[in-house]
Short mmCIF file of C-alpha atoms and ligand atoms in Angstrom, two decimals:
data_model
loop_
_atom_site.label_atom_id
_atom_site.label_comp_id
_atom_site.label_asym_id
_atom_site.label_seq_id
_atom_site.Cartn_x
_atom_site.Cartn_y
_atom_site.Cartn_z
CA MET A 1 5.94 -21.75 22.84
CA ASP A 2 2.85 -22.60 20.94
CA ASP A 3 4.70 -24.48 18.28
CA LEU A 4 6.82 -26.20 20.62
CA TRP A 5 3.87 -27.59 22.36
CA LYS A 6 2.04 -28.38 19.09
CA GLU A 7 5.26 -30.48 18.07
CA PHE A 8 5.03 -32.25 21.52
CA GLU A 9 1.32 -33.03 21.00
CA SER A 10 2.27 -34.79 17.74
CA ILE A 11 4.76 -36.81 18.96
CA LYS A 12 3.99 -37.49 22.41
CA ASP A 13 2.52 -41.01 21.99
CA ASN A 14 6.08 -42.06 19.89
CA LYS A 15 8.77 -43.08 22.29
CA ASN A 16 11.20 -43.14 19.97
CA LYS A 17 10.79 -39.36 18.84
CA LEU A 18 10.21 -38.13 22.61
CA PRO A 19 13.98 -38.48 23.12
CA GLU A 20 14.91 -36.47 20.14
CA PHE A 21 12.21 -33.81 21.08
CA HIS A 22 13.88 -33.69 24.64
CA LYS A 23 17.09 -33.12 23.04
CA LYS A 24 16.17 -30.69 20.78
CA LEU A 25 14.46 -28.35 23.50
CA SER A 26 17.64 -28.56 25.88
CA THR A 27 19.27 -26.98 22.81
CA LEU A 28 17.42 -24.13 22.46
CA LYS A 29 18.83 -20.58 23.31
CA PHE A 30 17.14 -17.42 23.93
CA LEU A 31 18.35 -14.09 24.11
CA ASP A 32 16.17 -10.83 25.40
CA PRO A 33 18.65 -7.78 24.62
CA ALA A 34 16.53 -5.62 26.76
CA CYS A 35 16.09 -7.89 29.60
CA GLY A 36 15.41 -5.64 32.53
CA CYS A 37 14.93 -7.57 35.57
CA GLY A 38 14.41 -10.83 33.05
CA ASN A 39 10.77 -11.43 33.23
CA PHE A 40 10.52 -12.44 29.71
CA LEU A 41 13.69 -15.01 30.32
CA VAL A 42 12.19 -16.42 33.66
CA ILE A 43 8.34 -16.80 32.00
CA THR A 44 10.09 -18.46 28.94
CA TYR A 45 12.43 -20.75 31.43
CA ARG A 46 9.40 -21.73 33.36
CA GLU A 47 7.26 -23.14 30.06
CA LEU A 48 10.16 -24.58 28.75
CA ARG A 49 10.74 -26.63 32.12
CA LEU A 50 6.79 -27.36 32.15
CA LEU A 51 7.22 -28.60 28.91
CA GLU A 52 10.03 -30.76 29.65
CA LEU A 53 8.14 -32.27 32.64
CA GLU A 54 5.16 -33.14 29.97
CA ILE A 55 7.75 -35.07 27.99
CA LEU A 56 9.31 -37.16 30.84
CA ARG A 57 5.35 -37.71 31.91
CA ALA A 58 4.88 -38.98 28.51
CA SER A 59 7.83 -41.15 28.46
CA ASN A 60 6.32 -42.57 31.72
CA LYS A 61 9.65 -41.65 33.40
CA THR A 62 7.63 -39.68 36.15
CA GLY A 63 6.51 -43.51 37.17
CA GLN A 64 9.59 -45.34 36.80
CA ARG A 65 12.14 -45.78 39.78
CA VAL A 66 14.99 -42.96 38.82
CA PHE A 67 18.35 -43.11 40.38
CA ASP A 68 19.37 -39.73 39.97
CA VAL A 69 16.78 -37.07 38.59
CA ARG A 70 19.75 -35.16 37.65
CA GLU A 71 20.63 -37.47 34.89
CA ILE A 72 16.96 -36.94 32.93
CA ILE A 73 16.70 -33.16 33.33
CA HIS A 74 18.45 -31.67 30.60
CA LEU A 75 17.26 -28.03 30.71
CA ASP A 76 19.30 -25.78 32.48
CA VAL A 77 19.65 -21.83 33.08
CA ASP A 78 22.41 -21.27 31.10
CA MET A 79 20.08 -21.55 27.81
CA MET A 80 18.95 -17.94 28.68
CA CYS A 81 21.13 -14.78 27.86
CA GLY A 82 20.23 -11.43 28.22
CA ILE A 83 21.53 -7.85 27.54
CA GLU A 84 20.53 -4.79 30.36
CA TYR A 85 21.60 -1.35 29.98
CA GLU A 86 21.34 -0.64 33.86
CA GLU A 87 23.60 -2.90 36.51
CA PHE A 88 20.98 -3.76 39.20
CA PRO A 89 18.14 -5.20 36.92
CA ALA A 90 21.06 -7.19 35.03
CA ARG A 91 21.87 -8.87 38.46
CA ILE A 92 18.65 -9.14 39.41
CA ALA A 93 17.98 -10.94 36.09
CA GLU A 94 20.71 -13.38 36.99
CA VAL A 95 19.73 -14.17 40.37
CA ALA A 96 15.64 -14.52 39.08
CA MET A 97 16.88 -17.29 36.85
CA TRP A 98 18.56 -18.87 39.80
CA LEU A 99 15.21 -18.73 41.78
CA ILE A 100 12.63 -19.83 38.82
CA ASP A 101 15.14 -22.95 38.55
CA HIS A 102 14.91 -23.77 42.05
CA GLN A 103 11.17 -23.62 41.83
CA MET A 104 10.78 -25.76 38.98
CA ASN A 105 13.42 -28.01 40.76
CA MET A 106 11.13 -28.22 43.73
CA GLN A 107 8.18 -29.61 41.09
CA ILE A 108 10.56 -32.11 39.74
CA SER A 109 11.25 -33.24 43.09
CA ASN A 110 7.57 -33.68 44.22
CA GLU A 111 6.96 -35.64 41.03
CA PHE A 112 10.05 -37.96 41.43
CA GLY A 113 10.16 -37.74 45.44
CA GLN A 114 13.56 -37.18 45.46
CA TYR A 115 15.07 -33.85 46.57
CA PHE A 116 16.58 -32.52 43.37
CA VAL A 117 18.08 -29.00 44.09
CA ARG A 118 21.61 -27.60 41.48
CA LEU A 119 23.99 -26.85 44.30
CA PRO A 120 26.93 -25.74 44.31
CA LEU A 121 25.28 -23.27 41.30
CA LYS A 122 27.49 -24.55 38.17
CA LYS A 123 25.47 -22.65 35.67
CA SER A 124 24.28 -19.21 35.41
CA ALA A 125 21.90 -17.01 32.62
CA LYS A 126 24.42 -15.36 30.63
CA ILE A 127 23.19 -11.91 31.58
CA ILE A 128 25.72 -8.96 30.13
CA HIS A 129 25.52 -5.57 31.63
CA ALA A 130 26.02 -3.20 28.64
CA ASP A 131 24.19 -0.94 25.78
CA ALA A 132 22.72 -3.69 23.35
CA LEU A 133 23.03 -0.98 20.29
CA GLU A 134 26.72 -0.61 21.06
CA THR A 135 27.33 -4.62 21.92
CA ASP A 136 28.01 -7.32 19.05
CA TRP A 137 25.42 -9.71 20.05
CA GLU A 138 27.54 -12.16 18.70
CA ASN A 139 29.90 -11.67 21.73
CA VAL A 140 26.67 -12.62 24.14
CA VAL A 141 25.73 -15.59 22.35
CA SER A 142 26.92 -17.25 18.98
CA LYS A 143 24.19 -17.10 16.40
CA ASN A 144 25.15 -20.50 15.39
CA GLU A 145 23.72 -21.33 18.76
CA LEU A 146 20.79 -19.14 19.54
CA SER A 147 17.26 -19.93 18.23
CA PHE A 148 14.85 -17.23 19.71
CA ILE A 149 15.53 -13.45 20.24
CA ILE A 150 12.80 -11.80 22.63
CA GLY A 151 11.68 -8.98 24.63
CA ASN A 152 10.13 -5.82 25.20
CA PRO A 153 12.83 -3.25 24.29
CA PRO A 154 12.53 0.13 25.78
CA PHE A 155 9.52 2.16 24.79
CA ILE A 156 11.05 5.73 24.05
CA GLY A 157 9.19 8.13 21.51
CA SER A 158 11.12 9.70 18.90
CA LYS A 159 10.04 12.92 20.55
CA ILE A 160 11.43 12.53 23.98
CA MET A 161 14.72 10.40 23.56
CA LYS A 162 18.10 11.86 24.29
CA GLN A 163 20.00 13.05 21.28
CA SER A 164 22.59 10.34 21.79
CA GLN A 165 19.83 7.63 21.74
CA ARG A 166 18.51 9.39 18.46
CA ASP A 167 22.20 9.39 17.03
CA GLN A 168 22.49 5.52 17.81
CA ILE A 169 18.92 5.03 15.83
CA VAL A 170 20.12 6.99 13.03
CA LYS A 171 23.64 5.20 12.88
CA GLU A 172 21.91 1.71 12.90
CA PHE A 173 19.76 2.76 10.22
CA ASP A 174 22.87 4.13 7.95
CA ASN A 175 21.56 7.56 8.27
CA ALA A 176 18.45 6.63 6.07
CA ASP A 177 16.14 9.69 5.26
CA GLY A 178 13.68 10.12 7.92
CA SER A 179 15.45 7.79 10.49
CA GLY A 180 15.30 10.83 12.80
CA VAL A 181 11.60 10.22 13.71
CA LEU A 182 12.12 6.43 14.78
CA ASP A 183 11.35 5.34 18.28
CA TYR A 184 13.96 4.00 20.15
CA VAL A 185 12.52 0.51 19.60
CA THR A 186 13.38 0.54 16.15
CA GLY A 187 17.16 0.08 16.85
CA TRP A 188 16.15 -3.30 18.50
CA TYR A 189 14.21 -4.26 15.36
CA ILE A 190 16.87 -3.20 12.94
CA LYS A 191 20.02 -4.74 15.09
CA ALA A 192 17.80 -8.20 15.43
CA ALA A 193 17.46 -8.13 11.31
CA LYS A 194 21.30 -7.69 10.89
CA TYR A 195 22.02 -10.27 13.39
CA ILE A 196 19.76 -12.98 11.78
CA GLN A 197 20.84 -12.87 8.32
CA ASN A 198 21.37 -16.23 6.54
CA ILE A 199 20.17 -18.06 9.78
CA LYS A 200 17.07 -19.57 10.97
CA ILE A 201 16.31 -17.48 14.31
CA LYS A 202 13.06 -16.17 14.90
CA VAL A 203 12.74 -12.97 16.68
CA ALA A 204 9.56 -11.66 18.55
CA PHE A 205 9.31 -7.94 20.08
CA VAL A 206 6.57 -6.43 22.21
CA SER A 207 6.64 -2.81 21.07
CA THR A 208 4.31 0.19 21.31
CA ASN A 209 1.86 0.44 18.00
CA SER A 210 3.76 3.24 16.49
CA ILE A 211 6.23 0.83 14.45
CA VAL A 212 3.34 -0.09 12.38
CA GLN A 213 1.63 3.01 11.77
CA GLY A 214 1.83 6.51 10.70
CA GLU A 215 5.21 7.82 9.33
CA GLN A 216 7.70 5.36 11.04
CA THR A 217 6.10 2.69 9.27
CA SER A 218 7.85 2.88 5.60
CA ILE A 219 11.25 3.90 6.92
CA LEU A 220 11.58 0.95 9.25
CA TRP A 221 10.21 -1.75 7.64
CA GLY A 222 11.34 -0.43 4.34
CA GLN A 223 14.82 -1.67 5.46
CA MET A 224 13.61 -4.46 7.41
CA LEU A 225 11.96 -5.90 4.04
CA ASN A 226 14.02 -4.75 1.32
CA LYS A 227 17.77 -4.43 2.67
CA TYR A 228 17.11 -7.36 5.32
CA LYS A 229 14.67 -9.84 3.55
CA ILE A 230 12.97 -10.05 6.46
CA LYS A 231 9.46 -11.66 6.74
CA ILE A 232 6.82 -11.17 9.43
CA HIS A 233 5.27 -14.47 10.73
CA PHE A 234 3.11 -13.54 13.00
CA ALA A 235 1.64 -10.45 14.43
CA HIS A 236 -0.52 -9.17 17.79
CA ARG A 237 -2.42 -6.17 16.56
CA THR A 238 -3.18 -3.31 18.71
CA PHE A 239 -3.67 -4.10 22.41
CA LYS A 240 -3.46 -2.54 25.71
CA TRP A 241 -1.12 -3.74 28.19
CA SER A 242 -0.59 -2.60 31.58
CA ASN A 243 1.92 -3.65 33.78
CA GLU A 244 1.74 -3.65 37.48
CA ALA A 245 4.39 -1.40 38.08
CA LYS A 246 3.82 1.42 40.08
CA GLY A 247 2.63 4.72 38.18
CA ASN A 248 2.87 3.01 34.97
CA ALA A 249 0.47 3.88 32.41
CA ALA A 250 -0.80 1.53 30.27
CA VAL A 251 0.37 1.36 26.72
CA TYR A 252 -0.89 0.25 23.28
CA CYS A 253 1.18 -2.42 22.08
CA VAL A 254 1.62 -4.71 19.19
CA ILE A 255 3.84 -8.22 18.96
CA VAL A 256 5.79 -8.61 15.58
CA GLY A 257 7.38 -12.00 15.29
CA PHE A 258 9.92 -12.27 12.26
CA ALA A 259 12.59 -13.89 10.86
CA ASN A 260 14.88 -13.88 7.86
CA TYR A 261 13.18 -16.86 5.72
CA ASP A 262 9.69 -17.13 4.98
CA THR A 263 6.70 -19.57 6.32
CA ASN A 264 3.68 -20.95 4.98
CA SER A 265 1.76 -20.67 8.27
CA LYS A 266 1.46 -16.84 9.18
CA SER A 267 -0.97 -15.78 11.79
CA ILE A 268 -2.59 -12.40 12.83
CA PHE A 269 -3.88 -12.17 16.30
CA GLU A 270 -6.98 -9.31 16.26
CA TYR A 271 -8.27 -7.71 19.06
CA GLU A 272 -11.96 -6.78 18.89
CA ASP A 273 -11.66 -5.14 22.34
CA ILE A 274 -8.22 -4.21 23.00
CA ARG A 275 -8.28 -4.74 26.62
CA GLY A 276 -9.69 -8.49 25.63
CA GLU A 277 -8.37 -12.07 24.16
CA ALA A 278 -7.29 -12.06 20.67
CA HIS A 279 -8.53 -14.07 18.10
CA GLU A 280 -6.45 -15.59 15.31
CA ILE A 281 -6.76 -15.08 11.65
CA LYS A 282 -4.54 -17.36 9.10
CA ALA A 283 -2.83 -15.05 6.75
CA LYS A 284 -0.92 -15.21 3.50
CA ASN A 285 1.28 -12.29 3.86
CA ILE A 286 1.66 -9.98 6.84
CA ASN A 287 2.51 -6.48 5.73
CA PRO A 288 3.83 -3.62 7.88
CA TYR A 289 0.65 -2.22 8.92
CA LEU A 290 -0.05 -5.82 10.29
CA VAL A 291 -2.57 -6.34 7.60
CA ASP A 292 -2.82 -9.77 5.17
CA ALA A 293 -2.03 -7.61 1.95
CA LYS A 294 0.98 -6.93 -0.20
CA ASP A 295 4.04 -5.34 1.34
CA ILE A 296 3.16 -1.92 0.29
CA PHE A 297 4.84 1.22 1.95
CA VAL A 298 3.00 4.58 2.51
CA GLY A 299 6.08 7.12 2.55
CA LYS A 300 6.00 10.55 3.78
CA ARG A 301 5.18 13.55 1.14
CA ARG A 302 4.30 16.95 1.74
CA LYS A 303 2.59 17.62 -1.49
CA PRO A 304 -0.83 16.39 -2.70
CA ILE A 305 -0.69 13.92 -5.53
CA CYS A 306 -3.22 16.11 -7.57
CA ASN A 307 -4.79 19.67 -7.67
CA ILE A 308 -6.19 20.33 -4.33
CA PRO A 309 -5.72 22.76 -1.65
CA GLU A 310 -2.85 21.78 0.66
CA ILE A 311 -3.53 21.00 4.29
CA SER A 312 -2.00 23.05 6.77
CA PHE A 313 -1.56 23.02 10.70
CA GLY A 314 -3.42 25.62 12.84
CA SER A 315 -1.73 28.44 14.34
CA MET A 316 0.06 28.17 17.76
CA PRO A 317 -0.68 30.89 20.10
CA ASN A 318 2.77 30.44 22.76
CA ASP A 319 0.99 32.75 25.05
CA GLY A 320 1.05 30.99 28.18
CA GLY A 321 -2.69 31.48 27.86
CA ASN A 322 -2.89 35.06 27.99
CA PHE A 323 -4.58 35.32 24.68
CA LEU A 324 -6.96 32.62 25.52
CA PHE A 325 -10.53 32.83 26.81
CA THR A 326 -13.83 30.98 27.85
CA ASP A 327 -17.03 32.60 27.11
CA GLU A 328 -17.05 33.49 30.50
CA GLU A 329 -14.16 34.95 30.74
CA LYS A 330 -14.49 36.78 27.56
CA ASN A 331 -17.60 38.54 28.92
CA ALA A 332 -16.04 39.40 32.05
CA PHE A 333 -12.97 40.71 30.50
CA ILE A 334 -15.03 42.83 28.12
CA GLU A 335 -17.28 44.16 30.70
CA GLN A 336 -14.04 45.56 32.51
CA GLU A 337 -12.82 46.58 28.87
CA PRO A 338 -15.62 47.29 26.59
CA LYS A 339 -13.19 48.57 23.91
CA ALA A 340 -11.54 45.27 23.69
CA GLU A 341 -14.60 43.40 22.00
CA LYS A 342 -13.23 43.99 18.54
CA PHE A 343 -10.25 42.58 19.31
CA PHE A 344 -11.86 38.71 19.91
CA SER A 345 -12.09 35.96 17.29
CA PRO A 346 -13.58 32.87 18.02
CA LEU A 347 -10.98 30.36 18.34
CA ILE A 348 -11.52 26.60 16.97
CA SER A 349 -9.13 24.08 18.93
CA ALA A 350 -9.77 20.24 18.79
CA HIS A 351 -11.44 19.91 22.07
CA GLU A 352 -14.29 22.46 22.05
CA PHE A 353 -14.92 21.61 18.44
CA LEU A 354 -15.48 18.05 18.98
CA ASN A 355 -17.70 19.02 22.42
CA GLY A 356 -19.43 21.55 21.09
CA HIS A 357 -18.17 24.27 23.14
CA LYS A 358 -17.01 27.94 22.50
CA ARG A 359 -13.66 29.40 22.98
CA TRP A 360 -12.07 33.02 21.89
CA CYS A 361 -8.68 34.49 21.60
CA LEU A 362 -7.19 38.17 21.37
CA TRP A 363 -6.13 38.24 17.72
CA LEU A 364 -4.41 41.44 17.53
CA LYS A 365 -2.79 40.60 13.99
CA ASN A 366 -4.55 43.69 12.33
CA ALA A 367 -5.07 45.87 15.55
CA ASN A 368 -4.74 49.44 15.34
CA PRO A 369 -1.83 50.25 17.67
CA THR A 370 -3.34 53.72 18.97
CA ASP A 371 -6.54 51.50 19.88
CA LEU A 372 -4.54 48.74 21.39
CA LYS A 373 -2.70 51.30 23.81
CA GLU A 374 -6.37 52.61 24.85
CA THR A 375 -7.01 49.05 26.39
CA LYS A 376 -5.19 48.72 29.47
CA LEU A 377 -5.90 45.06 30.04
CA VAL A 378 -5.12 43.86 26.60
CA THR A 379 -1.90 45.70 26.83
CA GLU A 380 -1.26 43.95 29.91
CA ARG A 381 -1.88 40.68 28.18
CA VAL A 382 0.63 41.44 25.36
CA GLU A 383 3.35 42.56 28.16
CA ASN A 384 2.55 39.20 29.92
CA VAL A 385 3.20 37.21 26.65
CA ARG A 386 6.46 39.32 25.81
CA LYS A 387 7.87 38.58 29.15
CA LEU A 388 7.23 35.13 29.15
CA ARG A 389 8.85 34.45 25.48
CA ALA A 390 11.72 36.64 26.50
CA GLU A 391 12.16 34.20 29.70
CA SER A 392 12.20 31.06 27.88
CA ASN A 393 15.07 28.88 27.21
CA ARG A 394 14.59 28.21 23.69
CA GLN A 395 16.11 30.88 21.11
CA ALA A 396 13.05 30.75 18.59
CA THR A 397 10.69 31.41 21.47
CA GLN A 398 13.00 34.24 22.63
CA LYS A 399 13.04 35.91 18.96
CA LEU A 400 9.43 35.82 19.28
CA ALA A 401 8.99 38.15 22.32
CA SER A 402 9.74 41.14 19.49
CA PHE A 403 6.33 40.31 18.13
CA PRO A 404 4.30 40.09 21.57
CA THR A 405 0.73 41.15 19.77
CA LEU A 406 1.05 37.97 17.61
CA PHE A 407 0.55 34.54 17.73
CA GLY A 408 3.88 32.31 18.26
CA GLU A 409 3.02 30.84 14.84
CA ASP A 410 0.19 32.49 12.70
CA ARG A 411 -0.97 30.16 9.49
CA GLN A 412 -4.29 31.52 9.66
CA PRO A 413 -5.97 31.47 5.99
CA ASP A 414 -7.23 34.60 4.43
CA SER A 415 -10.12 32.29 3.08
CA ASP A 416 -12.59 29.85 4.46
CA TYR A 417 -11.34 26.54 5.17
CA VAL A 418 -12.51 22.86 6.49
CA LEU A 419 -11.06 22.52 9.94
CA ILE A 420 -9.67 18.95 10.91
CA PRO A 421 -9.03 18.06 14.73
CA LEU A 422 -5.59 16.54 15.05
CA HIS A 423 -6.78 14.30 17.77
CA SER A 424 -10.30 12.00 18.02
CA SER A 425 -11.54 9.07 18.94
CA GLU A 426 -10.84 5.63 17.56
CA ASN A 427 -14.27 4.84 18.29
CA ARG A 428 -15.78 7.18 15.64
CA LYS A 429 -16.93 6.10 12.12
CA TYR A 430 -15.59 9.05 10.52
CA ILE A 431 -13.59 12.16 12.15
CA PRO A 432 -15.69 15.00 12.53
CA MET A 433 -14.73 17.99 10.44
CA GLY A 434 -16.43 21.32 9.58
CA PHE A 435 -16.63 24.66 7.79
CA PHE A 436 -15.21 27.78 9.12
CA ASN A 437 -15.05 31.35 7.72
CA LYS A 438 -11.65 32.84 7.56
CA ASN A 439 -12.39 35.05 10.96
CA SER A 440 -12.11 31.92 13.00
CA ILE A 441 -8.93 31.15 14.12
CA ALA A 442 -7.98 27.26 13.65
CA ASN A 443 -5.65 26.53 16.83
CA ASN A 444 -2.78 24.30 16.40
CA SER A 445 -4.84 21.39 17.80
CA CYS A 446 -6.26 21.28 14.45
CA SER A 447 -5.24 21.32 10.64
CA PHE A 448 -7.35 23.08 7.94
CA ILE A 449 -7.42 22.98 4.38
CA PRO A 450 -8.10 26.57 3.05
CA ASN A 451 -10.73 26.84 0.29
CA ALA A 452 -11.76 23.48 0.64
CA LYS A 453 -14.90 22.81 -1.10
CA LEU A 454 -17.98 20.30 -0.67
CA TYR A 455 -16.19 17.92 -2.87
CA HIS A 456 -13.03 17.98 -0.80
CA PHE A 457 -15.45 17.63 2.29
CA GLY A 458 -17.15 14.51 0.60
CA ILE A 459 -13.87 12.76 0.13
CA LEU A 460 -12.57 13.45 3.73
CA MET A 461 -16.17 12.19 5.16
CA SER A 462 -16.02 9.03 2.89
CA ALA A 463 -15.49 5.56 3.95
CA ILE A 464 -12.80 4.89 1.77
CA HIS A 465 -10.94 7.95 3.35
CA MET A 466 -11.62 6.47 6.86
CA ALA A 467 -10.38 3.20 5.61
CA TRP A 468 -7.17 4.92 5.13
CA VAL A 469 -7.27 6.54 8.17
CA LYS A 470 -7.90 3.31 10.21
CA ASN A 471 -4.91 1.57 8.71
CA MET A 472 -2.44 4.18 7.72
CA CYS A 473 -3.15 7.29 9.67
CA GLY A 474 -0.98 8.28 12.99
CA ARG A 475 -2.44 7.67 16.52
CA ILE A 476 -1.88 8.22 19.81
CA LYS A 477 -2.78 5.49 22.02
CA SER A 478 -5.23 3.96 19.97
CA ASP A 479 -7.07 7.35 19.01
CA TYR A 480 -6.17 8.97 15.70
CA ARG A 481 -3.62 11.62 15.44
CA TYR A 482 -4.32 12.70 11.83
C1 LIG B 1 10.49 -2.19 28.57
S1 LIG B 1 11.88 -2.67 29.83
C2 LIG B 1 11.88 -4.22 29.47
C3 LIG B 1 11.75 -5.02 30.91
C4 LIG B 1 11.95 -6.70 30.83
N1 LIG B 1 11.18 -7.14 29.91
C5 LIG B 1 11.59 -7.18 32.36
O1 LIG B 1 11.59 -8.36 32.26
O2 LIG B 1 11.70 -6.17 33.00
C6 LIG B 1 13.51 -2.23 28.69
C7 LIG B 1 14.74 -2.49 29.09
O3 LIG B 1 15.56 -2.10 28.22
C8 LIG B 1 16.52 -1.31 29.16
N2 LIG B 1 17.59 -0.30 28.22
C9 LIG B 1 17.09 0.54 27.64
N3 LIG B 1 17.91 0.95 26.78
C10 LIG B 1 18.75 0.24 26.77
C11 LIG B 1 20.20 -0.25 25.81
N4 LIG B 1 20.43 0.44 25.13
N5 LIG B 1 20.58 -1.36 25.97
C12 LIG B 1 20.32 -2.41 26.88
N6 LIG B 1 19.30 -2.40 27.58
C13 LIG B 1 18.53 -1.29 27.57
C14 LIG B 1 16.12 -0.45 30.12
O4 LIG B 1 16.83 -0.61 31.29
C15 LIG B 1 14.94 -1.54 30.46
O5 LIG B 1 14.98 -2.72 31.56
#
């Protein structure tokens, strides 16, 4: 819209160019391929009608006596198209378009002193009730007619989507390596990229910021940029978007605007406060991390690039809480069962580490079975764990029931280590990490580097490493997910 307003401002005093601009406006077509109840289509149409009204004002049409307003209003609802999976919202979207049309017609009626309604309804927005990823968008609107693709396609994380949805995404990405980790929304990006090949259609989607950080970025944008020659024209970096729907949590969003051609006018919108207003920065290039820099992809790798100790996840109890104790719980337990004291080890999980609390666990890896049998309370806990695992729906967990004294996943190193909490606040200048000895159990809310030396710790605490964290690391909401 901004560009259209700018264009209008530049020609509004030129009576010859105004009709041309008006005609151009009336030939635009918009597609929202996950349109829900049509909010994006409704707002876009309203803004276009307001711009049309300004054109009429600038042409002095509003001051003239017009015989039939119908003749000078060129915009109509059939310029808006949508695809929606759910039938009910799809029908609402269609009606919503007539409602906003009527409201804008009432505004025109006031302006011209002439009652203007479009009855009977001859035109409608074209809202298709279908699965957008299974639909040929050409059958909804021809790419030769389309100008813009907009929307906020569904936010479904790769970990929670249905298998059928994951299959759709993997198929859209031609079974590319790693496409199984992509969020559902990436299907709309790649499908739009295919649709706009060799044609001047602009696309802008609002989506979760997961698509421009962490492991998804190189997979999605690798194809977008290399295979489909997409250029990012503008981008809003992470902002917090809470909508008014009941029970709807705020999401951390980005907006990415792109096309199949380049432009000299690129802008990044930065949010110093993610709840506040953005400020615009002109950019030479916008790369997949939404940074003004070269198009670099940071791919996934499991091995370090040089001779340094490998990082590992901590150990996962999979115990229903039976092995875990606060300070007070541990003291009470030992009071009842003094012989259990030797089975306790400090458990280092992210929350306790970051907040300076203590936690303990029953670590029975090397426990002598005879000693264990003598501690009734510990045996009870072990039996609870066995039962819980045996009753699980997951086959892998059921198997763990045969080893009920052990954590579900034991990755504890036999050396001292540096602990890294996986999840910590974005407001930190650096992620707190710490040295621990091998008898402290690193929980799976953390990862650790066995045998790490002060040198490694120094690198992890350095400003350059934090620059990497801020730009490349995964995030949950806007917090670091290391
Ligand atoms: C985040 S909402 C968009 C809401 C929309 N902007 C509005 O104004 O209501 C995403 C929409 O995508 C729809 N959706 C989910 N999967 C879809 C699919 N495969 N094809 C088309 N629409 C889908 C959902 O039903 C939902 O309405």
